[in-house]
XYZ file of C-alpha atoms in Angstrom:
787
model
C 0.000 0.000 0.000
C 1.778 3.095 -1.165
C 0.646 6.645 -1.718
C 3.167 8.855 -3.527
C 3.494 12.611 -3.798
C 6.268 14.645 -5.372
C 7.538 17.529 -3.277
C 9.836 20.074 -4.933
C 12.074 21.713 -2.326
C 14.076 24.887 -3.005
C 16.765 26.476 -0.892
C 15.880 29.765 0.824
C 18.702 32.311 0.413
C 20.550 32.964 3.681
C 20.361 36.586 4.837
C 23.415 38.352 6.256
C 23.135 39.948 9.713
C 25.756 42.672 10.198
C 16.742 36.539 44.099
C 17.107 35.259 46.655
C 14.994 32.126 47.379
C 12.155 34.108 48.934
C 11.580 35.796 45.603
C 10.847 32.575 43.750
C 7.110 31.872 43.781
C 5.608 28.463 44.400
C 6.338 25.678 41.940
C 3.227 23.927 40.654
C 3.023 20.176 40.365
C 1.479 18.893 37.135
C -2.332 18.880 37.242
C -4.548 16.095 35.873
C -5.212 16.664 32.196
C -8.601 17.151 30.616
C -7.802 15.505 27.295
C -9.037 12.652 25.132
C -8.069 9.219 26.331
C -4.851 7.728 25.059
C -2.773 10.939 25.117
C 0.342 10.911 27.254
C 0.368 12.876 30.531
C 3.964 13.998 30.096
C 2.961 16.223 27.162
C 1.640 18.715 29.728
C 4.944 18.921 31.629
C 7.563 21.391 30.427
C 11.223 21.118 31.455
C 12.662 24.268 32.975
C 15.668 25.791 31.323
C 18.928 24.682 32.921
C 20.482 28.135 32.848
C 21.474 30.488 35.676
C 18.972 33.168 36.614
C 19.613 36.642 35.304
C 20.008 38.013 38.833
C 22.936 35.659 39.432
C 24.755 37.177 36.464
C 24.293 40.870 37.185
C 27.404 42.993 36.886
C 27.580 44.957 40.125
C 31.288 45.689 40.619
C 33.964 47.613 38.807
C 32.156 50.963 38.543
C 33.423 53.351 41.234
C 31.629 56.568 42.155
C 33.830 58.705 39.889
C 32.944 56.610 36.838
C 29.249 56.638 37.723
C 29.351 60.426 37.937
C 30.836 60.559 34.428
C 28.043 58.443 32.899
C 25.502 60.029 30.596
C 22.637 61.467 32.666
C 19.420 59.489 32.733
C 16.248 60.735 31.056
C 15.019 64.211 32.014
C 11.963 64.392 34.279
C 9.611 67.367 34.000
C 7.066 68.024 36.722
C 3.650 69.255 35.624
C 2.553 72.668 36.870
C -0.766 71.158 37.896
C -2.079 67.615 37.869
C -5.442 67.066 36.239
C -7.425 63.936 36.848
C -8.498 62.011 33.777
C -10.282 58.750 33.194
C -7.923 55.803 33.450
C -6.110 57.014 36.586
C -6.630 56.151 40.254
C -7.443 59.132 42.450
C -6.631 57.211 45.626
C -3.158 55.804 44.741
C -0.130 58.060 44.206
C 3.294 56.951 42.962
C 6.140 59.101 44.261
C 9.776 58.902 43.189
C 12.375 60.712 45.312
C 15.453 62.195 43.663
C 18.402 59.913 43.055
C 21.104 60.317 45.674
C 18.709 60.984 48.580
C 18.463 57.315 49.634
C 14.968 57.588 51.151
C 14.328 54.474 53.215
C 11.977 53.216 55.930
C 14.344 52.067 58.649
C 11.924 50.552 61.179
C 10.439 47.087 60.425
C 6.884 47.367 59.173
C 4.278 46.147 61.662
C 6.490 46.201 64.804
C 4.833 47.749 67.829
C 6.607 50.477 69.756
C 6.006 50.917 73.485
C 2.733 49.030 73.239
C 1.282 51.377 70.620
C -0.340 50.037 67.496
C 1.662 50.763 64.378
C -0.280 52.877 61.860
C 0.639 54.353 58.480
C 1.013 57.699 60.237
C 3.286 56.386 63.002
C 5.550 54.725 60.457
C 6.291 58.081 58.809
C 8.738 58.892 61.601
C 11.007 56.152 60.266
C 10.968 57.372 56.667
C 14.185 59.328 56.226
C 17.280 59.928 54.156
C 20.097 57.512 55.049
C 22.880 60.131 55.114
C 25.446 57.793 56.677
C 25.459 55.746 53.463
C 26.016 58.672 51.079
C 28.975 58.349 48.731
C 30.452 60.798 46.234
C 27.948 59.678 43.605
C 24.982 60.451 45.863
C 26.352 63.841 46.845
C 26.992 64.775 43.206
C 23.474 63.775 42.181
C 22.038 65.903 45.005
C 24.287 68.825 44.022
C 22.919 68.723 40.486
C 19.446 69.118 42.032
C 20.737 72.024 44.165
C 20.163 69.986 47.316
C 22.309 69.422 50.387
C 21.970 66.646 52.971
C 20.541 69.164 55.449
C 18.129 70.391 52.823
C 16.987 66.845 52.204
C 16.227 66.404 55.895
C 14.206 69.624 56.003
C 12.157 68.561 53.020
C 11.584 65.124 54.514
C 10.144 66.759 57.630
C 7.771 68.718 55.390
C 6.852 65.545 53.541
C 5.937 63.775 56.768
C 3.742 66.725 57.682
C 1.914 66.481 54.342
C 1.285 62.759 54.759
C 0.488 62.782 58.487
C -3.266 62.843 58.003
C -6.056 60.508 59.086
C -6.927 60.256 55.397
C -3.669 58.366 54.757
C -4.758 54.789 54.330
C -1.383 53.176 53.764
C 1.963 53.303 51.996
C 4.902 51.063 51.170
C 7.902 50.740 48.901
C 6.642 50.333 45.360
C 8.948 47.346 44.848
C 8.413 44.828 47.636
C 11.620 43.080 46.601
C 14.969 42.520 48.320
C 16.604 46.001 48.463
C 20.012 44.503 47.671
C 18.605 43.106 44.421
C 17.148 46.508 43.526
C 20.558 48.098 44.087
C 22.243 45.429 41.969
C 19.750 45.912 39.135
C 20.489 49.632 39.132
C 24.271 49.208 39.025
C 24.007 46.498 36.373
C 21.915 48.792 34.169
C 24.482 51.576 34.531
C 27.390 49.281 33.655
C 25.701 47.765 30.607
C 23.980 50.905 29.310
C 26.764 53.366 30.256
C 24.032 55.685 31.466
C 22.842 56.658 34.926
C 19.812 54.712 36.161
C 17.114 55.374 38.745
C 17.414 54.353 42.385
C 14.563 51.817 42.445
C 14.394 51.934 46.254
C 13.267 55.557 46.032
C 9.844 54.614 44.624
C 6.843 54.526 46.992
C 3.108 53.908 46.616
C 0.747 55.967 48.778
C -2.969 55.406 49.172
C -5.413 57.922 50.578
C -8.975 57.264 51.690
C -11.427 56.209 49.028
C -12.967 59.184 47.315
C -10.020 61.493 48.047
C -8.739 63.631 45.201
C -5.215 62.274 44.852
C -4.221 64.972 42.374
C -4.123 67.499 45.230
C -1.617 65.295 47.070
C 0.380 64.902 43.852
C 0.647 68.673 43.440
C 1.803 69.157 47.041
C 4.430 66.458 46.686
C 5.688 67.837 43.380
C 6.354 71.176 45.086
C 9.078 69.482 47.141
C 12.582 69.568 45.650
C 13.280 66.124 47.071
C 10.469 64.631 44.951
C 11.619 63.816 41.427
C 8.046 63.165 40.303
C 4.706 62.234 41.809
C 1.758 61.059 39.722
C -1.547 59.258 39.936
C -1.234 55.517 39.376
C -2.566 54.314 36.020
C -5.272 51.662 35.711
C -3.896 49.057 33.287
C -6.275 47.098 31.113
C -5.817 44.118 28.844
C -4.833 45.324 25.382
C -7.675 43.447 23.676
C -10.405 44.634 21.306
C -13.945 43.288 20.909
C -14.040 40.527 18.313
C -15.439 41.288 14.894
C -17.376 38.770 12.832
C -15.211 35.663 13.085
C -13.355 34.215 10.129
C -13.366 30.454 10.450
C -10.730 30.081 7.763
C -7.889 31.762 9.664
C -7.486 29.423 12.631
C -3.749 29.198 13.306
C -2.483 30.406 9.980
C -0.256 32.890 11.823
C 2.015 29.836 12.180
C 2.298 29.480 8.407
C 5.214 30.597 6.212
C 5.887 34.226 5.326
C 4.633 36.492 3.980
C 1.324 35.480 5.569
C 2.554 34.160 8.933
C 5.741 33.982 10.995
C 6.668 30.437 9.848
C 6.652 28.820 13.278
C 6.067 25.498 11.538
C 9.538 25.822 10.026
C 11.070 26.747 13.404
C 9.649 23.500 14.822
C 11.847 21.532 12.406
C 15.006 23.176 13.768
C 16.521 21.915 17.054
C 15.514 24.367 19.793
C 12.868 26.032 17.636
C 10.050 24.877 19.902
C 11.586 26.837 22.784
C 12.505 23.879 24.980
C 15.220 25.714 26.973
C 13.514 29.098 27.200
C 11.276 30.570 29.892
C 8.423 32.996 29.210
C 6.543 34.948 31.882
C 3.265 36.684 31.078
C 2.633 39.876 33.069
C -1.053 40.777 33.295
C -4.010 40.219 35.644
C -5.583 36.792 35.288
C -5.587 33.357 33.654
C -7.460 30.070 33.635
C -4.490 27.870 34.442
C -6.665 24.730 34.408
C -7.392 25.003 30.698
C -6.905 21.655 28.983
C -4.475 23.034 26.390
C -2.061 24.855 28.715
C 1.010 23.368 30.441
C 1.764 23.703 34.142
C 3.408 27.020 34.986
C 6.851 27.043 36.605
C 5.902 30.190 38.527
C 2.515 31.574 39.572
C 2.875 34.790 41.561
C 0.357 37.374 42.698
C -3.406 37.422 42.646
C -4.643 35.780 39.429
C -8.268 34.902 40.101
C -9.994 37.877 38.500
C -12.904 36.898 36.276
C -12.498 39.944 33.997
C -9.013 38.922 32.841
C -9.353 35.136 33.083
C -10.033 34.539 29.389
C -7.579 37.194 28.176
C -4.579 35.648 29.916
C -5.640 32.182 28.772
C -5.692 33.365 25.165
C -2.226 34.923 25.473
C -0.722 31.726 26.909
C -2.418 29.648 24.224
C -0.734 31.644 21.442
C 2.723 30.934 22.878
C 2.455 27.743 24.926
C -0.557 25.760 23.707
C 0.241 22.071 24.081
C 1.306 20.110 21.024
C -1.031 17.276 21.959
C -3.349 16.876 19.007
C -6.281 18.798 20.456
C -7.198 22.468 20.469
C -4.330 24.738 19.475
C -0.543 24.494 19.397
C 1.575 27.364 20.670
C 4.434 28.979 18.769
C 6.882 27.513 21.301
C 5.010 24.546 22.797
C 8.081 23.246 24.648
C 8.967 26.507 26.429
C 8.514 26.821 30.203
C 5.677 29.210 31.013
C 5.042 31.367 34.051
C 2.613 34.067 35.146
C 3.133 37.068 37.418
C 0.069 39.135 38.176
C 0.047 42.928 38.199
C -2.415 42.728 41.109
C 0.045 43.209 43.954
C -0.683 43.290 47.676
C -0.157 46.705 49.246
C -0.618 45.227 52.699
C -4.048 46.800 53.035
C -5.390 46.358 49.495
C -4.454 45.263 45.989
C -3.508 47.596 43.204
C -2.139 47.262 39.682
C 1.606 47.412 40.219
C 3.001 46.577 36.787
C 6.519 47.710 37.701
C 6.866 45.340 40.655
C 5.456 42.452 38.601
C 8.164 43.022 35.978
C 10.976 42.858 38.520
C 9.440 39.798 40.185
C 9.476 38.145 36.762
C 13.124 39.141 36.198
C 14.153 37.427 39.417
C 12.871 34.127 38.010
C 14.373 34.311 34.515
C 17.718 33.807 32.827
C 19.374 36.062 30.275
C 17.639 35.500 26.940
C 14.294 34.583 28.501
C 11.156 36.574 27.742
C 8.699 38.800 29.617
C 5.624 40.071 27.839
C 3.569 43.008 29.077
C -0.021 42.500 27.997
C -1.613 45.720 29.171
C -2.070 49.357 28.229
C -3.563 52.368 30.005
C -5.189 55.678 29.167
C -2.612 58.359 28.468
C -2.783 62.146 28.269
C -4.609 63.845 25.419
C -7.769 61.790 25.429
C -9.589 64.405 23.358
C -7.681 63.147 20.321
C -9.795 62.227 17.302
C -10.395 58.465 17.149
C -12.843 58.489 14.271
C -10.707 56.105 12.189
C -11.830 53.120 14.203
C -15.407 53.689 15.408
C -17.424 51.123 17.295
C -20.548 49.528 15.875
C -22.642 52.420 17.248
C -20.483 54.952 15.392
C -18.877 56.314 18.548
C -15.123 56.406 19.198
C -13.587 53.326 20.780
C -13.573 53.301 24.572
C -9.819 52.568 24.306
C -9.135 55.825 22.466
C -5.928 57.342 23.873
C -4.628 54.162 25.535
C -0.844 53.872 25.314
C 2.052 51.568 26.185
C 2.782 51.089 29.888
C 6.364 52.400 29.809
C 5.009 55.944 29.565
C 4.929 55.864 33.391
C 8.396 56.248 34.888
C 8.234 53.426 37.443
C 7.349 50.954 34.699
C 9.994 52.359 32.358
C 12.653 51.985 35.056
C 11.587 48.395 35.749
C 11.738 47.502 32.041
C 15.119 49.228 31.743
C 16.467 47.108 34.613
C 15.018 43.936 33.087
C 16.456 44.433 29.605
C 19.828 45.450 31.040
C 19.829 42.137 32.926
C 19.544 40.317 29.583
C 15.829 39.511 29.715
C 13.872 40.341 26.548
C 10.776 42.419 27.327
C 8.012 42.375 24.696
C 5.505 45.191 25.263
C 2.106 45.905 23.719
C 2.028 49.345 22.080
C -1.666 49.688 22.963
C -4.940 50.107 21.082
C -5.393 53.872 21.467
C -5.118 54.890 17.762
C -2.320 57.267 18.787
C 0.991 58.292 17.265
C 3.479 57.798 20.089
C 5.661 60.449 18.432
C 3.127 63.154 19.411
C 4.424 66.040 21.523
C 1.826 65.340 24.234
C 4.006 62.451 25.408
C 7.007 64.734 26.042
C 9.528 62.432 24.333
C 8.798 59.498 26.625
C 8.660 57.302 23.501
C 11.664 58.982 21.893
C 14.560 56.512 21.847
C 17.111 59.325 21.750
C 15.790 60.687 25.046
C 15.168 57.339 26.758
C 15.116 53.730 25.591
C 13.858 50.985 27.884
C 15.069 48.214 25.552
C 11.591 46.691 25.259
C 10.413 45.367 21.904
C 7.260 47.412 21.298
C 4.614 45.643 19.242
C 1.867 47.027 17.019
C -1.185 45.277 15.589
C -1.163 44.445 11.891
C -3.732 43.200 9.416
C -3.572 39.393 9.233
C -3.496 39.395 5.420
C -1.505 42.415 4.227
C 0.251 43.496 7.467
C -1.000 47.069 7.260
C -1.590 48.849 10.591
C -5.064 48.139 11.927
C -7.121 51.243 12.625
C -6.873 50.960 16.422
C -3.153 50.281 16.843
C -0.771 52.857 18.248
C 2.102 53.605 15.917
C 5.281 55.647 15.527
C 9.062 55.435 15.457
C 9.157 53.723 18.886
C 7.492 50.568 17.544
C 9.798 47.736 16.540
C 7.649 44.967 15.061
C 4.072 43.872 14.576
C 2.017 40.758 15.147
C -1.407 39.747 13.927
C -3.963 42.063 15.532
C -6.982 40.013 14.446
C -8.169 36.504 13.604
C -5.803 34.711 15.983
C -6.889 31.197 16.912
C -6.079 30.354 20.540
C -7.415 29.035 23.844
C -9.998 30.854 25.949
C -13.118 33.002 25.424
C -15.120 30.287 23.653
C -16.150 32.504 20.746
C -17.685 31.704 18.378
C -19.752 29.193 20.329
C -18.864 26.421 17.881
C -15.384 26.311 19.428
C -16.753 25.419 22.863
C -16.148 21.728 23.362
C -18.205 22.049 26.545
C -20.332 25.166 26.751
C -20.340 25.251 30.556
C -16.658 24.438 31.113
C -14.194 27.147 30.148
C -11.375 24.636 30.489
C -12.387 23.632 26.963
C -13.036 27.006 25.352
C -11.260 28.304 22.235
C -11.582 31.366 20.033
C -10.723 32.302 16.467
C -11.132 36.042 17.079
C -8.414 37.009 19.573
C -7.379 40.513 18.552
C -5.657 43.798 19.389
C -2.081 44.400 20.403
C -2.925 41.693 22.951
C -2.863 39.048 20.213
C 0.064 40.675 18.410
C 2.394 40.731 21.431
C 2.445 36.971 22.255
C 3.080 36.222 18.576
C 6.254 38.319 18.758
C 7.162 36.906 22.184
C 6.807 33.384 20.808
C 9.043 34.258 17.852
C 11.686 35.643 20.213
C 11.592 32.480 22.341
C 11.974 30.285 19.237
C 15.056 32.245 18.147
C 16.624 32.083 21.613
C 15.887 28.357 21.776
C 17.745 27.782 18.509
C 20.688 29.836 19.792
C 20.905 27.803 22.997
C 20.550 24.475 21.187
C 23.452 25.457 18.900
C 25.627 26.499 21.879
C 25.525 30.130 20.762
C 25.052 33.127 23.046
C 21.487 34.276 23.512
C 20.682 37.586 21.846
C 20.188 40.790 23.814
C 17.362 43.263 23.232
C 19.239 45.267 20.595
C 20.310 42.172 18.650
C 16.794 40.710 18.727
C 15.256 43.984 17.567
C 17.734 44.310 14.706
C 17.281 40.676 13.658
C 13.485 40.843 13.556
C 13.517 44.140 11.662
C 16.042 43.103 9.020
C 14.554 39.660 8.343
C 10.841 40.326 8.863
C 8.048 40.657 6.322
C 7.690 44.411 5.645
C 4.537 46.196 6.674
C 2.275 47.965 4.214
C 0.494 51.242 4.883
C 1.767 54.567 6.193
C 1.535 54.427 9.989
C 4.739 52.917 11.359
C 4.390 49.614 13.233
C 7.331 47.618 11.845
C 7.609 44.264 10.060
C 6.106 40.890 10.964
C 8.691 38.360 12.243
C 9.786 35.722 9.742
C 11.337 32.846 11.677
C 12.734 31.040 8.662
C 14.665 34.130 7.567
C 15.698 35.067 11.131
C 16.950 31.582 12.013
C 18.593 31.256 8.610
C 20.558 34.462 9.159
C 21.925 33.041 12.417
C 22.711 29.405 11.622
C 21.831 28.953 7.963
C 18.671 27.451 6.498
C 17.870 24.334 8.553
C 17.591 21.569 7.635
C 19.469 21.955 4.337
C 17.541 20.657 1.333
C 18.938 20.089 -2.194
C 17.451 21.846 -5.195
C 14.787 19.914 -7.133
C 14.631 17.028 -4.662
C 11.757 14.591 -5.205
C 10.293 12.758 -2.226
C 8.007 9.757 -2.022
C 5.632 9.245 0.879
C 4.340 5.844 1.948
C 1.188 6.084 4.077
C -0.196 3.139 6.045
C -2.613 2.387 8.878
C -1.396 0.251 11.777
C -2.791 -1.238 14.991
C -5.946 -0.556 17.007
C -5.176 2.249 19.449
C -8.364 3.237 21.190
C -10.667 0.951 23.153
C -14.168 2.312 22.620
C -15.240 1.271 26.117
C -13.112 4.093 27.515
C -14.387 6.873 25.235
C -18.105 7.201 24.524
C -19.720 10.449 23.456
C -23.262 10.542 24.795
C -24.750 7.699 26.846
C -23.692 4.058 26.971
C -26.283 1.578 25.855
C -27.014 -1.934 27.040
C -25.260 -3.245 23.914
C -23.071 -1.985 21.063
C -22.649 -2.576 17.363
C -19.388 -2.033 15.451
C -19.624 -0.544 11.967
C -16.846 -0.590 9.405
C -15.532 -4.117 9.778
C -14.852 -4.589 6.072
C -11.998 -3.000 4.107
C -9.801 -2.338 7.143
C -7.259 -0.311 5.197
C -9.877 2.413 4.878
C -10.727 5.147 7.376
C -14.081 6.785 8.096
C -14.634 9.883 5.978
C -18.420 10.230 5.938
C -21.263 9.700 8.385
C -25.000 9.789 7.894
C -27.525 9.799 10.727
C -31.302 9.373 10.633
C -34.422 8.682 12.671
C -38.070 7.782 12.446
C -40.945 9.124 14.540
C -38.467 11.144 16.619
C -36.522 7.942 17.353
C -32.783 7.922 16.462
C -32.380 4.573 14.760
C -30.079 4.821 11.748
C -26.386 5.436 11.129
C -24.300 4.854 8.012
C -20.497 4.821 7.867
C -18.670 5.476 4.616
C -14.955 4.786 4.366
C -12.221 5.784 1.948
C -8.824 4.277 1.207
C -6.201 6.672 2.557
C -3.637 5.235 0.144
C -5.541 5.124 -3.133
C -7.858 8.112 -2.578
C -10.841 5.946 -3.483
C -14.108 5.100 -1.779
C -14.136 1.761 0.016
C -17.167 -0.438 -0.518
C -19.316 -1.859 0.862
C -20.327 0.813 3.336
C -21.468 -0.160 6.841
C -25.057 0.500 7.879
C -27.095 0.077 11.064
C -30.881 0.345 10.662
C -32.972 -0.092 13.804
C -35.935 1.848 12.403
C -37.991 -1.146 11.292
C -39.258 -2.169 7.904
C -39.880 1.366 6.726
C -36.359 2.575 7.555
C -35.447 6.155 8.438
C -37.427 9.033 6.990
C -35.885 11.015 4.176
C -36.729 14.190 6.086
C -34.466 13.153 8.984
C -31.467 13.053 6.656
C -31.865 16.777 6.061
C -30.639 17.418 9.564
C -27.437 15.368 9.246
C -26.186 15.088 5.665
C -22.924 13.517 4.563
C -20.425 15.574 6.534
C -17.161 15.147 4.669
C -16.638 15.753 0.965
C -12.898 15.254 0.370
C -11.225 11.847 0.202
C -8.154 13.426 1.839
C -10.104 14.215 5.015
C -10.912 11.577 7.633
C -12.717 11.432 10.968
C -10.645 11.489 14.169
C -13.385 12.462 16.624
C -17.135 12.472 17.118
C -19.370 14.302 19.569
C -23.111 14.025 20.114
C -25.880 15.897 21.847
C -28.977 14.234 23.170
C -32.711 14.795 23.178
C -34.454 17.508 25.140
C -37.785 15.749 24.640
C -39.012 12.367 25.795
C -36.066 10.255 26.976
C -33.121 12.649 27.172
C -30.581 9.914 26.466
C -31.595 9.696 22.800
C -28.886 10.685 20.319
C -30.106 13.760 18.400
C -27.103 15.624 17.003
C -23.711 14.704 15.574
C -20.510 16.708 15.228
C -17.349 15.422 13.510
C -13.687 16.301 14.060
C -11.480 15.679 11.067
C -7.851 15.143 10.027
C -6.570 16.057 6.585
C -3.624 14.225 4.999
C -1.582 16.916 3.264
C 0.365 16.584 0.020
C 3.624 16.227 1.962
C 2.220 13.386 4.077
C 1.729 15.526 7.180
C -1.503 15.546 9.171
C -3.586 18.645 9.885
C -6.470 18.563 12.320
C -9.385 20.713 11.217
C -10.240 22.482 14.425
C -13.593 23.908 13.291
C -15.910 20.894 13.231
C -19.179 20.867 11.318
C -21.768 21.725 13.955
C -25.199 20.288 13.297
C -27.721 21.701 15.733
C -31.124 20.052 15.788
C -34.433 21.555 16.953
C -34.913 18.878 19.604
C -31.262 18.575 20.674
C -30.580 19.717 24.237
C -27.737 21.963 23.006
C -25.040 20.390 25.162
C -22.339 18.645 23.174
C -20.997 15.675 25.092
C -17.311 15.065 25.638
C -16.066 13.844 22.256
C -14.775 10.359 21.551
C -11.410 11.199 20.017
C -8.568 9.277 18.424
C -5.045 10.066 19.643
C -3.172 12.592 17.524
C -1.707 10.971 14.422
C -4.507 8.451 14.041
C -7.925 8.286 12.385
C -11.125 6.328 12.987
C -11.546 3.014 11.214
C -14.677 1.802 13.033
C -17.729 3.411 14.583
C -19.263 1.854 17.704
C -22.962 2.599 18.044
C -24.412 2.385 21.564
C -27.978 1.050 21.614
C -30.629 1.088 24.354
C -34.037 -0.606 24.486
C -37.102 1.576 25.024
C -39.902 -0.926 25.265
C -40.174 -2.594 21.870
C -38.032 0.120 20.229
C -34.256 0.329 19.915
C -32.651 3.792 19.964
C -29.120 5.161 19.533
C -27.722 6.829 22.665
C -24.008 7.392 21.990
C -21.103 6.875 19.612
C -17.523 5.736 20.034
C -14.535 5.051 17.772
C -11.803 2.551 17.095
C -8.702 4.062 15.575
C -5.534 3.202 13.719
C -2.300 5.104 13.559
C -1.353 6.870 10.336
C 2.277 6.099 9.544
C 4.129 8.180 6.951
C 7.551 7.184 5.618
C 9.366 9.880 3.609
C 11.981 8.754 1.092
C 14.063 10.931 -1.228
C 13.998 9.226 -4.631
C 15.967 11.707 -6.775
C 17.982 14.902 -6.576
C 19.285 13.947 -3.151
């Protein structure tokens, strides 16, 4: 039995390319899988990269005070004359950054009672002071440049305590609840590697006033102090997603396909390391469904992650990058990478608030150089009166995300990203869906690389077909690359409803309409992880942020359109520029593929969709080299009593006869009208059934089989198998609407027999469920000429 295709393979031209232990969050043990029977449990488990953490490789010595003084000054900070509240900011949480060199620290342990008195936020203020005894020449020079003296710092600190000493002060703490020694090391490392002065991360604090207080008044009073570098209202980050448009069922995971359409992840999978096996990725946002059937166990789960609003968003992001390669649902760009999640919802001690900056540094402490952080949020920026008419909502009004911008606009987040990228971690950041040019003067050069450059890869949202900027994406010279901003097939959401394997269980939800810079960013992050995995596998150094940015820009598929968002990554070209086109293929090679079916794999008794009957009947006994490609279902007098199985030869592309038939309807057989509900489902002889799901009656006996849905596998011209993830859904008027857990063949196999479950109802026999027997599809590839 031999099926032969000719595959002409051409060479692609090669492109030239000029914490301490307390910080590590809990390790999760593998959870039980929710997958079809017969799939291996170990597919869910991801090995962690055997590489030293980035924090163990920080450069923290060899830069004396005199050399630090001579470094280029850090970015300029301008205080506003008056702070105006705008939507998208918190009025009750203020971020304050004290000037570098002042060393503002809380010296008394938080929560310790003094002389029997209860410690309050107000009483703790007495211990907030400048640590003058630790000043060095660098500190004194930085203060001098601000026209401050140590005595002047103390006077201003006394005034600060007076401003904050109010019963309306609800609480305060260091913005970064992380080992202070690590924060100091991150700062020095950034200065050594960037040759530019960096912020003292210990000088950031978060202050909360009573609910309903106008925080902008506190901001203005703090900004009047010379010791305050900048105070501002905390932003409210949101997931950088957009409402789905009418879904396109044809797209699915075509972002994995070759350029120019996709990023060619399928090629990267053929290269050692291209599935990301030695790379870690941490997603920074607010929530996830970590029990989803198509996600691996996370090597770190830190912070509050149980918010319902963000549960589906985070699941979709992880699915794009890390979806299991297990034959069901979706497959991530780097399915062998180790995944982790760090929530932006951080504990203030008295409440939670969105502390993106701290989440970034927590992620850094659990990653190695070359690993990846992605920032999946955006927030409303200044200038919200900007025209957003280019991308109106369905009601004609401007999008409610008009004016949203990338998170590094806020200085605490910029400084955290700067420290992360200087430590060798690649940060991939959503540009946001605000329709804004980030080059606009309203942003005061905060997105100008000449003024300040965090090192993050900033990602815009491109059209999935022509890679033009989508109407909602932010754009400008700060953006590096783009990803698909629409039509991304991934886990989560369950929209459209036909992707819900179980409508009530979001562990089995999928979507084909994930969109926004939220969908674009994990595509780029996955591409970065694939490249780093190839580098590690080839014993090459991982790339830093500048090298990654240059590689993706010079090898990517160019954008179309005017607004600048950068190219789409092309993994074949990027990997080829680093190690050559892999694997090498000769010109004009001709391959022959031999396809066979072998061995029963699935015992139907362990996988029944619907209800088991008191007996079964196997259909498809004859012509065992064939696989099921068509199914017909019928009934009589509202009684499901007929099923027909049609098989095709996977080798010869021909129909196999005779077909198998089960008719329990009596002498008159099924009605012709009943066939209108469930016609022949499959039309191509290259497409075969690998799964079946049923729904049952909502009238009379609710165990009756009333609806059928097929899952199919296509045998491609190169002998590979593609699962068609959008099954034909056949709703019936008297079906209860709940699709039962499907009976599914293991990946790489197709159904060769159908098992019908039958139950007696008085003198009648009815169908209650279906099951499958399967055989493995084996493909042998042989080069017959031009080798």
